[in-house]
Coordinates of C-alpha atoms in Angstrom, one line a residue:
M1 CA 25.0 0.0 -19.3
I2 CA 24.4 -3.6 -18.1
N3 CA 22.2 -5.7 -20.4
N4 CA 18.6 -5.9 -19.1
M5 CA 18.8 -9.7 -18.9
T6 CA 21.4 -9.5 -16.2
K7 CA 19.6 -6.9 -14.0
K8 CA 18.2 -7.9 -10.6
P9 CA 14.5 -7.3 -9.8
L10 CA 13.8 -4.4 -7.5
E11 CA 10.6 -3.1 -5.9
L12 CA 9.9 0.5 -4.8
Y13 CA 7.7 1.8 -2.1
I14 CA 6.8 5.5 -1.9
H15 CA 5.2 6.7 1.3
I16 CA 2.7 9.6 1.2
P17 CA 1.9 10.3 4.9
F18 CA -1.0 12.7 4.3
C19 CA -4.8 12.2 4.7
V20 CA -7.8 14.3 5.1
K21 CA -8.6 12.9 8.5
K22 CA -7.1 10.3 10.7
C23 CA -9.4 7.2 11.0
A24 CA -10.4 5.9 14.4
Y25 CA -8.6 2.6 13.9
C26 CA -5.5 3.9 12.1
D27 CA -2.0 3.6 13.6
F28 CA -0.1 4.3 10.4
L29 CA 2.5 7.1 10.1
S30 CA 0.0 9.5 8.6
G31 CA -2.2 12.5 9.3
P32 CA -3.6 15.8 8.0
S33 CA -1.3 18.5 6.7
T34 CA -1.2 21.9 5.0
L35 CA -0.7 22.3 1.2
E36 CA 2.7 23.9 2.0
V37 CA 3.9 20.9 4.0
R38 CA 2.8 18.5 1.2
E39 CA 4.7 20.5 -1.4
A40 CA 7.8 20.6 0.7
Y41 CA 7.5 16.9 1.4
V42 CA 7.2 16.1 -2.3
N43 CA 10.3 18.1 -3.1
C44 CA 12.3 16.3 -0.4
L45 CA 10.9 12.9 -1.6
I46 CA 12.2 13.7 -5.1
E47 CA 15.6 14.7 -3.6
E48 CA 15.8 11.4 -1.8
I49 CA 14.9 9.5 -5.0
C50 CA 17.4 11.4 -7.1
H51 CA 20.1 10.8 -4.5
C52 CA 20.2 7.2 -5.7
K53 CA 21.9 8.4 -8.9
H54 CA 25.0 8.8 -6.8
A55 CA 25.1 5.4 -5.2
G56 CA 28.5 3.8 -5.1
V57 CA 30.5 6.9 -5.9
G58 CA 32.2 6.8 -2.5
D59 CA 31.0 10.2 -1.4
S60 CA 30.2 10.1 2.4
D61 CA 27.3 12.4 1.7
N62 CA 25.8 9.6 -0.4
K63 CA 26.4 6.8 2.0
W64 CA 22.6 6.2 2.4
A65 CA 22.0 5.6 -1.3
P66 CA 22.0 1.8 -1.1
C67 CA 22.3 0.6 -4.6
D68 CA 23.5 1.5 -8.1
P69 CA 20.3 1.8 -10.1
E70 CA 21.9 0.5 -13.3
N71 CA 22.3 -2.9 -11.7
Y72 CA 18.6 -3.3 -11.0
E73 CA 15.3 -3.2 -12.9
V74 CA 12.1 -2.0 -11.2
V75 CA 9.4 -4.7 -11.4
S76 CA 6.8 -3.0 -9.2
A77 CA 6.2 0.2 -7.3
F78 CA 3.6 1.1 -4.7
F79 CA 2.3 4.5 -3.6
G80 CA 1.0 4.0 0.0
G81 CA 0.0 6.1 2.9
G82 CA -1.9 7.9 4.2
T83 CA -3.8 8.8 1.2
P84 CA -1.6 9.3 -1.9
S85 CA -4.5 10.4 -3.9
I86 CA -4.7 13.5 -1.8
L87 CA -1.7 14.9 -3.7
K88 CA -2.2 17.1 -6.8
P89 CA -1.8 15.4 -10.1
D90 CA 1.3 17.3 -10.9
Q91 CA 2.9 16.2 -7.6
I92 CA 2.4 12.5 -8.4
R93 CA 3.7 13.1 -11.9
R94 CA 6.9 14.7 -10.7
I95 CA 7.5 11.8 -8.3
M96 CA 7.0 9.3 -11.1
T97 CA 9.2 11.3 -13.4
A98 CA 12.0 11.2 -10.9
L99 CA 11.6 7.4 -10.4
K100 CA 11.8 6.8 -14.1
E101 CA 14.8 9.1 -14.5
V102 CA 16.8 7.3 -11.8
F103 CA 15.8 3.7 -12.2
C104 CA 15.6 1.2 -15.0
W105 CA 12.1 -0.2 -15.4
D106 CA 10.7 -3.5 -16.6
S107 CA 8.3 -2.7 -19.5
D108 CA 5.6 -4.7 -17.6
A109 CA 6.1 -3.1 -14.2
E110 CA 3.1 -3.1 -11.9
V111 CA 2.6 0.4 -10.4
T112 CA -0.1 0.8 -7.7
I113 CA -1.5 3.9 -6.0
E114 CA -3.8 3.8 -2.9
A115 CA -6.8 6.1 -3.2
N116 CA -9.5 7.1 -0.8
P117 CA -13.0 7.2 -2.4
G118 CA -14.0 10.8 -3.0
T119 CA -10.4 12.0 -3.4
V120 CA -10.0 11.2 -7.1
D121 CA -11.5 12.8 -10.2
E122 CA -11.1 12.5 -14.0
E123 CA -8.0 14.6 -14.1
K124 CA -6.2 12.7 -11.4
L125 CA -7.1 9.3 -12.8
R126 CA -6.0 10.1 -16.3
N127 CA -2.8 11.6 -15.0
Y128 CA -2.0 8.4 -13.1
L129 CA -2.4 6.3 -16.2
D130 CA -0.5 8.7 -18.3
C131 CA 2.5 8.8 -16.1
G132 CA 2.7 5.0 -15.7
I133 CA 0.4 4.0 -12.8
N134 CA -1.6 1.0 -13.9
R135 CA -3.2 -0.3 -10.7
I136 CA -5.4 1.5 -8.2
S137 CA -6.4 0.3 -4.7
F138 CA -9.5 1.9 -3.2
G139 CA -9.7 1.9 0.6
L140 CA -13.4 1.2 0.9
Q141 CA -13.4 -0.7 4.2
S142 CA -17.2 -1.1 4.4
A143 CA -20.2 -0.9 2.0
D144 CA -22.4 0.4 4.9
N145 CA -22.4 4.1 5.5
E146 CA -23.1 3.8 9.3
E147 CA -20.1 1.5 9.7
L148 CA -18.0 3.9 7.7
R149 CA -19.1 6.7 10.0
K150 CA -18.1 4.7 13.1
L151 CA -14.7 4.1 11.7
G152 CA -14.2 7.8 11.0
R153 CA -13.9 7.3 7.3
I154 CA -14.5 10.5 5.2
H155 CA -16.4 8.8 2.3
T156 CA -19.7 7.1 1.7
W157 CA -20.6 4.0 -0.3
E158 CA -22.0 6.2 -3.0
E159 CA -18.7 8.1 -3.2
F160 CA -16.9 4.8 -3.6
L161 CA -19.1 3.8 -6.5
D162 CA -18.5 7.2 -8.2
S163 CA -14.7 6.9 -7.8
F164 CA -14.8 3.2 -8.9
H165 CA -16.8 4.1 -12.1
Q166 CA -14.6 7.0 -12.9
A167 CA -11.5 4.8 -12.6
R168 CA -13.1 2.3 -15.1
I169 CA -14.0 5.2 -17.5
A170 CA -10.5 6.5 -17.2
G171 CA -9.1 3.2 -18.3
F172 CA -8.0 1.3 -15.2
T173 CA -8.3 -2.5 -15.8
N174 CA -6.7 -3.5 -12.5
I175 CA -8.6 -2.3 -9.4
N176 CA -8.3 -3.5 -5.8
V177 CA -10.9 -2.9 -3.1
D178 CA -10.0 -3.0 0.6
L179 CA -12.7 -4.5 2.9
M180 CA -12.7 -4.8 6.7
S181 CA -14.6 -7.3 8.8
A182 CA -15.3 -7.5 12.6
L183 CA -16.3 -3.9 12.7
P184 CA -18.2 -2.3 15.7
G185 CA -21.8 -3.5 15.6
Q186 CA -21.3 -5.6 12.5
S187 CA -23.1 -8.9 12.2
V188 CA -22.1 -11.8 9.9
T189 CA -25.1 -11.0 7.7
D190 CA -24.0 -7.3 7.5
Y191 CA -20.5 -8.3 6.4
V192 CA -21.7 -10.8 3.8
S193 CA -24.1 -8.3 2.4
G194 CA -21.3 -5.8 1.9
L195 CA -19.0 -8.3 0.4
K196 CA -21.6 -9.4 -2.2
K197 CA -22.3 -5.7 -3.1
I198 CA -18.6 -5.2 -3.9
I199 CA -18.4 -8.4 -6.0
E200 CA -21.2 -7.0 -8.2
Y201 CA -18.9 -4.3 -9.5
K202 CA -16.3 -6.9 -10.6
P203 CA -13.0 -5.6 -9.2
E204 CA -9.9 -7.6 -10.2
H205 CA -8.7 -7.9 -6.6
I206 CA -10.1 -7.8 -3.1
S207 CA -8.1 -7.4 0.1
A208 CA -10.3 -8.6 3.0
Y209 CA -9.0 -8.4 6.6
S210 CA -10.3 -8.1 10.1
L211 CA -10.2 -4.9 12.2
I212 CA -7.2 -5.0 14.6
V213 CA -7.5 -2.7 17.6
E214 CA -4.1 -1.0 17.8
E215 CA -2.8 0.6 20.9
G216 CA -3.0 4.4 20.8
T217 CA -5.9 4.6 18.4
P218 CA -9.4 6.0 19.4
V219 CA -10.8 2.5 19.1
Y220 CA -8.2 1.4 21.7
E221 CA -8.3 4.4 24.0
H222 CA -12.1 4.8 24.0
P223 CA -13.5 1.3 23.4
E224 CA -16.9 2.2 24.9
K225 CA -17.6 4.3 21.9
F226 CA -17.1 1.4 19.5
L227 CA -19.0 -1.4 21.2
P228 CA -20.1 -4.0 20.6
L229 CA -17.4 -5.7 18.6
P230 CA -18.3 -9.0 17.0
S231 CA -17.6 -12.2 19.0
E232 CA -14.6 -14.4 18.1
D233 CA -17.1 -16.9 16.7
D234 CA -18.7 -14.3 14.4
E235 CA -15.3 -13.0 13.3
R236 CA -14.2 -16.5 12.4
E237 CA -17.5 -17.0 10.5
M238 CA -16.8 -13.8 8.5
Y239 CA -13.4 -15.2 7.6
Y240 CA -14.8 -18.5 6.4
E241 CA -17.6 -16.7 4.5
T242 CA -15.1 -14.5 2.7
D243 CA -13.2 -17.5 1.4
R244 CA -16.4 -19.3 0.4
I245 CA -18.1 -16.4 -1.3
L246 CA -15.1 -15.1 -3.2
K247 CA -14.1 -18.6 -4.4
K248 CA -17.6 -19.0 -5.8
A249 CA -17.3 -15.6 -7.5
G250 CA -14.1 -16.7 -9.3
F251 CA -11.5 -15.1 -7.0
D252 CA -8.4 -17.1 -6.1
R253 CA -7.1 -16.8 -2.5
Y254 CA -3.4 -16.5 -2.9
E255 CA -2.5 -15.1 0.5
I256 CA -4.1 -14.9 4.0
S257 CA -6.2 -11.9 3.3
N258 CA -5.9 -11.4 -0.5
Y259 CA -8.0 -12.6 -3.3
S260 CA -7.8 -12.0 -7.0
K261 CA -9.0 -12.9 -10.5
K262 CA -6.6 -15.1 -12.3
G263 CA -3.4 -13.1 -13.2
F264 CA -4.3 -10.1 -11.0
E265 CA -2.4 -11.0 -7.8
C266 CA -0.7 -8.0 -6.4
R267 CA 2.9 -8.6 -7.6
H268 CA 4.3 -5.9 -5.3
N269 CA 3.0 -7.5 -2.1
V270 CA 3.9 -11.0 -3.3
G271 CA 7.5 -9.6 -3.6
Y272 CA 7.4 -8.6 0.1
W273 CA 6.4 -12.1 1.1
E274 CA 9.0 -13.7 -1.1
R275 CA 11.7 -11.3 0.3
K276 CA 12.5 -9.5 -3.0
D277 CA 14.8 -6.5 -2.6
Y278 CA 12.8 -3.3 -2.2
L279 CA 13.6 0.3 -1.5
G280 CA 11.3 2.6 0.5
F281 CA 11.2 6.3 0.0
G282 CA 9.6 8.9 2.2
L283 CA 8.8 9.4 5.9
G284 CA 9.3 6.2 7.9
A285 CA 9.6 4.1 4.8
S286 CA 11.3 0.7 5.2
S287 CA 13.7 -1.1 2.8
L288 CA 15.1 -4.6 2.4
F289 CA 18.2 -4.6 0.3
E290 CA 20.7 -7.4 0.1
N291 CA 19.6 -8.8 3.5
V292 CA 19.8 -5.4 5.2
R293 CA 16.7 -3.9 6.6
M294 CA 16.6 -0.1 6.8
K295 CA 14.0 2.4 8.1
N296 CA 13.8 6.1 7.3
I297 CA 13.4 8.7 10.0
S298 CA 9.8 9.2 11.2
D299 CA 10.0 12.9 12.2
M300 CA 8.6 15.1 9.5
N301 CA 10.7 18.2 10.4
K302 CA 13.9 16.1 10.4
Y303 CA 12.9 14.4 7.1
I304 CA 12.3 17.7 5.3
G305 CA 15.5 19.1 6.8
N306 CA 17.7 16.1 5.9
A307 CA 16.5 15.0 2.5
G308 CA 19.4 15.1 0.0
K309 CA 21.8 16.2 2.6
S310 CA 22.6 13.4 5.1
D311 CA 21.7 9.9 6.3
L312 CA 17.9 9.4 6.4
Y313 CA 18.0 6.1 8.1
E314 CA 17.0 6.0 11.8
D315 CA 17.4 2.2 12.0
T316 CA 19.6 -0.3 10.1
E317 CA 19.7 -4.1 10.7
I318 CA 22.1 -6.4 9.0
L319 CA 20.3 -9.8 8.9
T320 CA 22.1 -13.0 9.8
V321 CA 21.6 -16.2 8.0
N322 CA 19.2 -17.4 10.7
D323 CA 17.3 -14.1 10.4
C324 CA 16.9 -14.6 6.7
M325 CA 15.8 -18.2 7.2
E326 CA 13.2 -17.2 9.8
E327 CA 11.8 -14.5 7.5
F328 CA 11.7 -16.8 4.6
M329 CA 9.5 -19.2 6.6
F330 CA 7.1 -16.8 8.3
L331 CA 6.6 -14.5 5.3
G332 CA 6.3 -17.4 2.9
L333 CA 3.7 -19.1 5.0
R334 CA 1.4 -16.1 4.4
M335 CA 1.1 -17.4 0.9
M336 CA -1.4 -20.2 0.1
K337 CA 1.4 -22.0 -1.9
G338 CA 3.5 -22.1 1.2
V339 CA 7.3 -22.5 1.1
S340 CA 9.5 -25.0 -0.7
S341 CA 13.2 -25.8 -0.3

């Protein structure tokens, strides 16, 4: 066993592609599913994770396990989706157990789970903390129920408050809230009012970003149902107001759309922008490992059929020196500290 001091830092991403209902703006690899599909997926996800035990043994069946876990130490992990909180507590626990059995972990590792308001309860929240998840990210998006309805969100502001309070009671001391601006029919006053409501509840982190109309989404395909969108001037004003109001409330803007209280920056996302090595597990998950970018297959049937049996990557790109330099610049410039040679 290599001494911990010599281990390289590694981040993990775990994709949970399930949600109760697809939102009108969402183009992520996610959607509704049956309980049976979720269970089959969790089992295959665990197989994929456990396959890393065999990395480097020279077995052709294990060629897609990219690293020897004993050479690395996990400094952060992120359950994204979809809606990871849609899974049963035992399913999340089994995934975490597999990750801990396969990888060496930093004792101070940051472990985040995304959650939709209304999909967590006391049992889930206590289970998350008990199995090592210490940060929760609530996808609120808006503090106005009519705006939430237009977006196709399944929750209300009141359900967010209930979920937020339950997380505090359970013991979470690191909570992020996602907030969107430039929503259909939204004025600058509407947006500012919602932002101030969120600040009152003292989350440690706020991710604030504008709605992007992605091709293939209902917002793109049927724009007449989502008009009027705010003007560019109003959208810009929302951006400036976000920075001004959050700065006054004690939040530090450390990235284009991310603000945190001192010491609560999302270490996992900072790792992406600093090009730390990370492995992605699950449907369509991406990895960056030793300057090789890899992407898992995006077809659910193929994923479930192949997990633990054959190569899961549908795309692999070996980055050149120039590629790495370009990524270093454009990813680093997302950060307020910029880049330094």
